[in-house]
PDB file of C-alpha atoms in Angstrom:
ATOM      1  CA  MET A  11       0.446  -0.035   0.458  1.00 47.00           C
ATOM      2  CA  PRO A  12       1.599   3.657  -1.074  1.00 51.00           C
ATOM      3  CA  LYS A  13       2.363   5.310   1.603  1.00 54.00           C
ATOM      4  CA  GLN A  14      -0.134   8.726   2.491  1.00 52.00           C
ATOM      5  CA  ARG A  15       2.458  11.245   1.341  1.00 51.00           C
ATOM      6  CA  ASP A  16       3.072   9.196  -2.344  1.00 71.00           C
ATOM      7  CA  VAL A  17      -1.360   9.235  -2.400  1.00 69.00           C
ATOM      8  CA  ARG A  18      -0.849  12.757  -1.693  1.00 75.00           C
ATOM      9  CA  ALA A  19       1.390  13.955  -4.213  1.00 81.00           C
ATOM     10  CA  GLN A  20       0.188  12.056  -7.165  1.00 81.00           C
ATOM     11  CA  ARG A  21      -2.875  13.894  -6.760  1.00 78.00           C
ATOM     12  CA  GLU A  22      -1.380  16.680  -6.614  1.00 82.00           C
ATOM     13  CA  LEU A  23       0.642  15.968  -9.671  1.00 88.00           C
ATOM     14  CA  LEU A  24      -2.837  14.839 -11.562  1.00 87.00           C
ATOM     15  CA  SER A  25      -4.514  18.469 -10.438  1.00 84.00           C
ATOM     16  CA  ASN A  26      -2.140  19.993 -11.347  1.00 84.00           C
ATOM     17  CA  ALA A  27      -2.213  18.069 -14.956  1.00 88.00           C
ATOM     18  CA  THR A  28      -5.907  18.712 -15.075  1.00 86.00           C
ATOM     19  CA  TRP A  29      -5.714  21.978 -14.776  1.00 81.00           C
ATOM     20  CA  GLN A  30      -3.061  22.790 -16.883  1.00 84.00           C
ATOM     21  CA  VAL A  31      -4.657  20.593 -19.812  1.00 87.00           C
ATOM     22  CA  LEU A  32      -7.538  22.636 -18.902  1.00 81.00           C
ATOM     23  CA  ALA A  33      -6.314  25.851 -19.127  1.00 78.00           C
ATOM     24  CA  ASP A  34      -4.121  25.728 -22.726  1.00 83.00           C
ATOM     25  CA  GLU A  35      -7.101  22.912 -24.447  1.00 83.00           C
ATOM     26  CA  GLY A  36     -10.432  23.457 -22.480  1.00 81.00           C
ATOM     27  CA  LEU A  37     -12.898  21.002 -21.156  1.00 80.00           C
ATOM     28  CA  PRO A  38     -13.008  19.501 -24.744  1.00 83.00           C
ATOM     29  CA  GLY A  39      -9.389  18.715 -24.570  1.00 86.00           C
ATOM     30  CA  LEU A  40      -9.713  17.479 -20.977  1.00 84.00           C
ATOM     31  CA  THR A  41      -9.195  13.584 -21.764  1.00 89.00           C
ATOM     32  CA  LEU A  42      -7.695  10.854 -19.558  1.00 89.00           C
ATOM     33  CA  ARG A  43      -5.162   9.993 -22.094  1.00 92.00           C
ATOM     34  CA  ALA A  44      -4.182  13.745 -21.712  1.00 92.00           C
ATOM     35  CA  VAL A  45      -3.635  14.411 -18.045  1.00 91.00           C
ATOM     36  CA  ALA A  46      -1.993  11.216 -18.419  1.00 93.00           C
ATOM     37  CA  GLU A  47       0.615  13.221 -21.224  1.00 93.00           C
ATOM     38  CA  ARG A  48       0.731  16.371 -19.378  1.00 92.00           C
ATOM     39  CA  ALA A  49       1.474  14.532 -15.664  1.00 91.00           C
ATOM     40  CA  GLY A  50       3.984  11.927 -16.644  1.00 92.00           C
ATOM     41  CA  CYS A  51       2.048   8.878 -15.992  1.00 92.00           C
ATOM     42  CA  THR A  52       0.705   6.251 -17.174  1.00 91.00           C
ATOM     43  CA  THR A  53      -3.691   6.741 -17.701  1.00 91.00           C
ATOM     44  CA  GLY A  54      -3.881   3.335 -15.727  1.00 91.00           C
ATOM     45  CA  LEU A  55      -2.944   5.669 -12.660  1.00 88.00           C
ATOM     46  CA  VAL A  56      -4.910   8.421 -13.863  1.00 89.00           C
ATOM     47  CA  MET A  57      -8.241   5.921 -14.124  1.00 90.00           C
ATOM     48  CA  HIS A  58      -6.732   5.023 -10.529  1.00 88.00           C
ATOM     49  CA  ALA A  59      -7.839   8.245  -8.794  1.00 86.00           C
ATOM     50  CA  PHE A  60     -10.512   8.448 -11.828  1.00 86.00           C
ATOM     51  CA  PRO A  61     -11.781   5.657 -13.076  1.00 88.00           C
ATOM     52  CA  THR A  62     -13.772   7.403 -15.527  1.00 87.00           C
ATOM     53  CA  LYS A  63     -14.398  10.680 -17.667  1.00 84.00           C
ATOM     54  CA  LYS A  64     -17.296  12.129 -15.108  1.00 87.00           C
ATOM     55  CA  ALA A  65     -15.152  11.579 -12.075  1.00 88.00           C
ATOM     56  CA  LEU A  66     -12.427  13.612 -13.601  1.00 85.00           C
ATOM     57  CA  LEU A  67     -14.381  16.251 -14.386  1.00 85.00           C
ATOM     58  CA  LEU A  68     -16.174  16.646 -11.220  1.00 89.00           C
ATOM     59  CA  HIS A  69     -12.737  16.578  -9.754  1.00 87.00           C
ATOM     60  CA  ALA A  70     -12.118  19.599 -12.525  1.00 84.00           C
ATOM     61  CA  ARG A  71     -14.559  21.942 -10.919  1.00 87.00           C
ATOM     62  CA  ASP A  72     -14.477  21.414  -7.184  1.00 89.00           C
ATOM     63  CA  LEU A  73      -9.944  22.281  -8.695  1.00 85.00           C
ATOM     64  CA  LEU A  74     -11.527  25.500  -9.289  1.00 85.00           C
ATOM     65  CA  TYR A  75     -13.453  26.267  -6.980  1.00 89.00           C
ATOM     66  CA  GLU A  76     -10.993  25.399  -4.650  1.00 89.00           C
ATOM     67  CA  ARG A  77      -8.662  27.422  -5.893  1.00 85.00           C
ATOM     68  CA  THR A  78     -11.260  30.881  -5.918  1.00 88.00           C
ATOM     69  CA  ALA A  79     -11.756  29.829  -2.824  1.00 92.00           C
ATOM     70  CA  ILE A  80      -7.660  30.063  -1.477  1.00 92.00           C
ATOM     71  CA  ARG A  81      -7.591  33.109  -3.465  1.00 89.00           C
ATOM     72  CA  ALA A  82     -10.913  34.812  -1.647  1.00 93.00           C
ATOM     73  CA  ASP A  83      -9.612  33.793   2.102  1.00 95.00           C
ATOM     74  CA  ALA A  84      -6.619  35.627   1.491  1.00 94.00           C
ATOM     75  CA  ALA A  85      -7.840  39.150   0.092  1.00 93.00           C
ATOM     76  CA  GLU A  86      -9.962  38.557   2.917  1.00 95.00           C
ATOM     77  CA  ALA A  87      -7.803  38.436   5.309  1.00 95.00           C
ATOM     78  CA  ALA A  88      -5.682  41.107   3.661  1.00 95.00           C
ATOM     79  CA  SER A  89      -8.397  43.709   4.434  1.00 94.00           C
ATOM     80  CA  ALA A  90      -8.303  45.704   7.660  1.00 92.00           C
ATOM     81  CA  ASP A  91     -12.260  46.558   7.537  1.00 94.00           C
ATOM     82  CA  ALA A  92     -15.313  44.617   6.023  1.00 95.00           C
ATOM     83  CA  PRO A  93     -15.290  47.503   2.809  1.00 95.00           C
ATOM     84  CA  GLY A  94     -11.613  46.666   2.132  1.00 95.00           C
ATOM     85  CA  ALA A  95     -12.571  43.034   1.918  1.00 96.00           C
ATOM     86  CA  LEU A  96     -15.438  43.003  -0.201  1.00 96.00           C
ATOM     87  CA  ALA A  97     -13.940  45.463  -2.936  1.00 94.00           C
ATOM     88  CA  ALA A  98     -11.183  42.992  -2.115  1.00 94.00           C
ATOM     89  CA  VAL A  99     -13.078  39.289  -2.443  1.00 95.00           C
ATOM     90  CA  LEU A 100     -14.525  41.330  -5.495  1.00 94.00           C
ATOM     91  CA  GLY A 101     -11.419  43.021  -7.121  1.00 90.00           C
ATOM     92  CA  GLN A 102      -9.583  38.974  -7.648  1.00 87.00           C
ATOM     93  CA  ALA A 103     -12.860  37.522  -8.534  1.00 86.00           C
ATOM     94  CA  VAL A 104     -13.465  39.867 -11.884  1.00 83.00           C
ATOM     95  CA  ASP A 105      -9.588  40.035 -14.792  1.00 64.00           C
ATOM     96  CA  LEU A 106      -8.441  42.863 -13.020  1.00 56.00           C
ATOM     97  CA  PRO A 107      -4.344  44.265 -13.587  1.00 51.00           C
ATOM     98  CA  HIS A 108      -3.238  40.679 -12.172  1.00 52.00           C
ATOM     99  CA  GLY A 109      -6.155  39.022 -14.383  1.00 53.00           C
ATOM    100  CA  HIS A 110      -6.794  35.286 -14.192  1.00 63.00           C
ATOM    101  CA  HIS A 111      -7.794  34.804 -17.765  1.00 68.00           C
ATOM    102  CA  GLU A 112      -7.856  30.920 -17.894  1.00 73.00           C
ATOM    103  CA  GLU A 113      -9.656  30.836 -14.437  1.00 77.00           C
ATOM    104  CA  SER A 114     -12.411  32.392 -17.385  1.00 79.00           C
ATOM    105  CA  ARG A 115     -12.456  30.526 -19.866  1.00 77.00           C
ATOM    106  CA  VAL A 116     -12.741  27.578 -18.137  1.00 80.00           C
ATOM    107  CA  TRP A 117     -15.391  28.665 -16.188  1.00 83.00           C
ATOM    108  CA  VAL A 118     -17.535  29.395 -18.751  1.00 82.00           C
ATOM    109  CA  GLY A 119     -16.576  25.919 -20.412  1.00 83.00           C
ATOM    110  CA  PHE A 120     -17.991  24.598 -17.222  1.00 85.00           C
ATOM    111  CA  LEU A 121     -20.702  27.155 -16.891  1.00 85.00           C
ATOM    112  CA  ALA A 122     -22.051  26.016 -20.899  1.00 85.00           C
ATOM    113  CA  ALA A 123     -21.625  21.791 -19.884  1.00 86.00           C
ATOM    114  CA  ALA A 124     -23.274  22.135 -16.158  1.00 88.00           C
ATOM    115  CA  LEU A 125     -26.756  23.071 -18.411  1.00 89.00           C
ATOM    116  CA  ALA A 126     -26.295  18.817 -19.895  1.00 89.00           C
ATOM    117  CA  ASP A 127     -25.486  17.878 -16.323  1.00 89.00           C
ATOM    118  CA  ASP A 128     -27.685  17.834 -13.103  1.00 93.00           C
ATOM    119  CA  ASP A 129     -24.098  16.783 -11.463  1.00 92.00           C
ATOM    120  CA  LEU A 130     -21.620  19.748 -12.988  1.00 89.00           C
ATOM    121  CA  ALA A 131     -24.650  21.713 -12.392  1.00 93.00           C
ATOM    122  CA  ASP A 132     -25.074  20.803  -8.599  1.00 94.00           C
ATOM    123  CA  ARG A 133     -21.194  22.027  -8.237  1.00 92.00           C
ATOM    124  CA  HIS A 134     -21.560  24.999 -10.226  1.00 91.00           C
ATOM    125  CA  ARG A 135     -24.242  25.928  -7.842  1.00 94.00           C
ATOM    126  CA  ALA A 136     -23.028  24.873  -4.851  1.00 94.00           C
ATOM    127  CA  ALA A 137     -19.994  26.256  -5.873  1.00 93.00           C
ATOM    128  CA  ASN A 138     -21.791  30.517  -6.974  1.00 93.00           C
ATOM    129  CA  ARG A 139     -23.780  29.827  -3.676  1.00 96.00           C
ATOM    130  CA  SER A 140     -20.482  29.651  -1.782  1.00 96.00           C
ATOM    131  CA  PHE A 141     -19.503  33.225  -3.405  1.00 96.00           C
ATOM    132  CA  LEU A 142     -22.981  34.774  -2.872  1.00 97.00           C
ATOM    133  CA  ALA A 143     -22.654  33.622   0.926  1.00 97.00           C
ATOM    134  CA  ARG A 144     -19.605  35.291   1.398  1.00 97.00           C
ATOM    135  CA  VAL A 145     -20.642  38.681  -0.638  1.00 97.00           C
ATOM    136  CA  HIS A 146     -23.905  38.934   1.641  1.00 98.00           C
ATOM    137  CA  ARG A 147     -21.484  38.403   4.503  1.00 97.00           C
ATOM    138  CA  LEU A 148     -19.612  41.683   3.415  1.00 97.00           C
ATOM    139  CA  VAL A 149     -21.805  43.763   2.057  1.00 97.00           C
ATOM    140  CA  THR A 150     -23.737  43.043   5.755  1.00 97.00           C
ATOM    141  CA  ALA A 151     -20.895  44.387   7.343  1.00 96.00           C
ATOM    142  CA  CYS A 152     -20.786  46.716   5.543  1.00 96.00           C
ATOM    143  CA  ARG A 153     -24.264  48.061   5.436  1.00 96.00           C
ATOM    144  CA  PRO A 154     -26.139  46.133   8.328  1.00 95.00           C
ATOM    145  CA  GLU A 155     -28.701  48.866   9.227  1.00 95.00           C
ATOM    146  CA  TRP A 156     -30.633  48.426   5.213  1.00 96.00           C
ATOM    147  CA  THR A 157     -33.062  45.852   5.008  1.00 97.00           C
ATOM    148  CA  GLN A 158     -32.172  42.320   3.738  1.00 97.00           C
ATOM    149  CA  GLN A 159     -33.828  42.418   0.983  1.00 97.00           C
ATOM    150  CA  ARG A 160     -31.464  45.627   0.366  1.00 97.00           C
ATOM    151  CA  ARG A 161     -28.257  43.435   1.163  1.00 97.00           C
ATOM    152  CA  GLU A 162     -29.603  40.333  -0.391  1.00 97.00           C
ATOM    153  CA  LEU A 163     -30.316  42.433  -4.133  1.00 97.00           C
ATOM    154  CA  THR A 164     -27.330  44.123  -3.797  1.00 97.00           C
ATOM    155  CA  THR A 165     -25.118  41.327  -3.361  1.00 98.00           C
ATOM    156  CA  LYS A 166     -26.782  38.928  -6.340  1.00 98.00           C
ATOM    157  CA  SER A 167     -26.681  42.161  -8.046  1.00 97.00           C
ATOM    158  CA  LEU A 168     -22.474  42.301  -7.409  1.00 97.00           C
ATOM    159  CA  VAL A 169     -21.846  38.919  -7.990  1.00 96.00           C
ATOM    160  CA  ALA A 170     -23.765  39.608 -11.593  1.00 96.00           C
ATOM    161  CA  LEU A 171     -21.655  42.198 -12.276  1.00 96.00           C
ATOM    162  CA  VAL A 172     -18.391  40.243 -11.456  1.00 93.00           C
ATOM    163  CA  GLU A 173     -19.589  37.380 -13.228  1.00 91.00           C
ATOM    164  CA  GLY A 174     -21.007  38.819 -16.106  1.00 92.00           C
ATOM    165  CA  LEU A 175     -18.009  40.378 -16.991  1.00 90.00           C
ATOM    166  CA  ASN A 176     -15.516  37.512 -16.365  1.00 85.00           C
ATOM    167  CA  VAL A 177     -17.670  35.390 -19.180  1.00 85.00           C
ATOM    168  CA  LEU A 178     -17.662  38.985 -21.314  1.00 89.00           C
ATOM    169  CA  ALA A 179     -14.023  39.443 -20.685  1.00 86.00           C
ATOM    170  CA  ALA A 180     -13.373  36.039 -21.455  1.00 81.00           C
ATOM    171  CA  ALA A 181     -14.311  36.009 -25.217  1.00 82.00           C
ATOM    172  CA  ASP A 182     -13.756  39.987 -25.989  1.00 87.00           C
ATOM    173  CA  PRO A 183     -10.567  41.462 -24.384  1.00 85.00           C
ATOM    174  CA  GLU A 184     -10.273  43.863 -26.230  1.00 90.00           C
ATOM    175  CA  THR A 185     -14.146  45.317 -25.586  1.00 94.00           C
ATOM    176  CA  TYR A 186     -13.865  44.777 -21.920  1.00 90.00           C
ATOM    177  CA  PRO A 187     -10.234  45.470 -19.825  1.00 88.00           C
ATOM    178  CA  ALA A 188      -8.852  45.045 -17.008  1.00 87.00           C
ATOM    179  CA  ARG A 189      -9.707  49.247 -17.185  1.00 89.00           C
ATOM    180  CA  LEU A 190     -13.543  48.793 -17.470  1.00 92.00           C
ATOM    181  CA  GLN A 191     -13.488  46.165 -14.901  1.00 90.00           C
ATOM    182  CA  GLN A 192     -12.286  48.467 -12.374  1.00 89.00           C
ATOM    183  CA  ASP A 193     -14.362  51.298 -13.274  1.00 93.00           C
ATOM    184  CA  ALA A 194     -17.070  49.159 -13.326  1.00 95.00           C
ATOM    185  CA  LEU A 195     -16.945  47.107  -9.926  1.00 94.00           C
ATOM    186  CA  ALA A 196     -15.696  50.875  -8.455  1.00 93.00           C
ATOM    187  CA  ALA A 197     -18.960  52.480  -9.292  1.00 95.00           C
ATOM    188  CA  ALA A 198     -20.757  49.758  -8.140  1.00 95.00           C
ATOM    189  CA  LEU A 199     -19.261  49.364  -4.800  1.00 95.00           C
ATOM    190  CA  ALA A 200     -19.396  53.474  -4.398  1.00 93.00           C
ATOM    191  CA  GLU A 201     -23.264  52.481  -3.644  1.00 86.00           C
ATOM    192  CA  ILE A 202     -22.469  50.479  -0.760  1.00 90.00           C
ATOM    193  CA  THR A 203     -19.756  51.656   0.534  1.00 80.00           C
ATOM    194  CA  PRO A 204     -20.420  54.090   4.383  1.00 65.00           C
ATOM    195  CA  PRO A 205     -19.495  57.549   3.831  1.00 63.00           C
ATOM    196  CA  GLY A 206     -15.736  58.208   4.928  1.00 59.00           C
ATOM    197  CA  ARG A 207     -14.546  55.279   3.265  1.00 53.00           C
ATOM    198  CA  SER A 208     -13.246  56.722  -0.777  1.00 46.00           C
ATOM    199  CA  ASP A 209     -11.318  52.912  -2.031  1.00 49.00           C
ATOM    200  CA  GLY A 210     -14.167  51.715  -3.635  1.00 45.00           C
ATOM    201  CA  GLY A 211     -13.288  48.769  -6.211  1.00 42.00           C
ATOM    202  CA  ARG A 212      -9.596  49.883  -6.616  1.00 41.00           C
ATOM    203  CA  ARG A 213      -7.037  48.102  -5.239  1.00 38.00           C
ATOM    204  CA  SER A 214      -3.709  48.238  -3.895  1.00 35.00           C
ATOM    205  CA  GLY A 215      -0.405  47.029  -5.611  1.00 33.00           C
TER     206      GLY A 215
END
């Protein structure tokens, strides 16, 4: 029986290979053989971890969520207050100057696939609702005096804005460049940021 650290190392190797395939070839190019070639291992090793193409797809969807959640955690933790955390969390979710175009393209591919696959749709809804919950918590911290209805509408509007920018920029980055995304997010956050705060959606660094 392989040691536990070897199992973790193999899974990390396969996860990295899976992401590389997704980034370079998109969802249609994600096959067991392609992952094996990118990882420099046998197809049998990939099948040991992911017996079917469906299992590999679900893992890849979870991997996308994990990558974005880790980055959101870091953005929130580095912020001094709720308005700053809200701006940072939303700012890292769109293709700003240090953008994540690969993730945007992969996300769009999974969204399209989810329309015809109930399991992928469940994963998509779970990830989206987790992000909604994070943003709602931060909106509430910024504006505790607002009604629940207003906070919920604001939360969903903000998430729809950043996800919409991601989708549009993935296909047409010339029309939706980083500067426009920054300005759109800053304008939306200006309606939420309490008096005395003027950082809006601008990111430091």
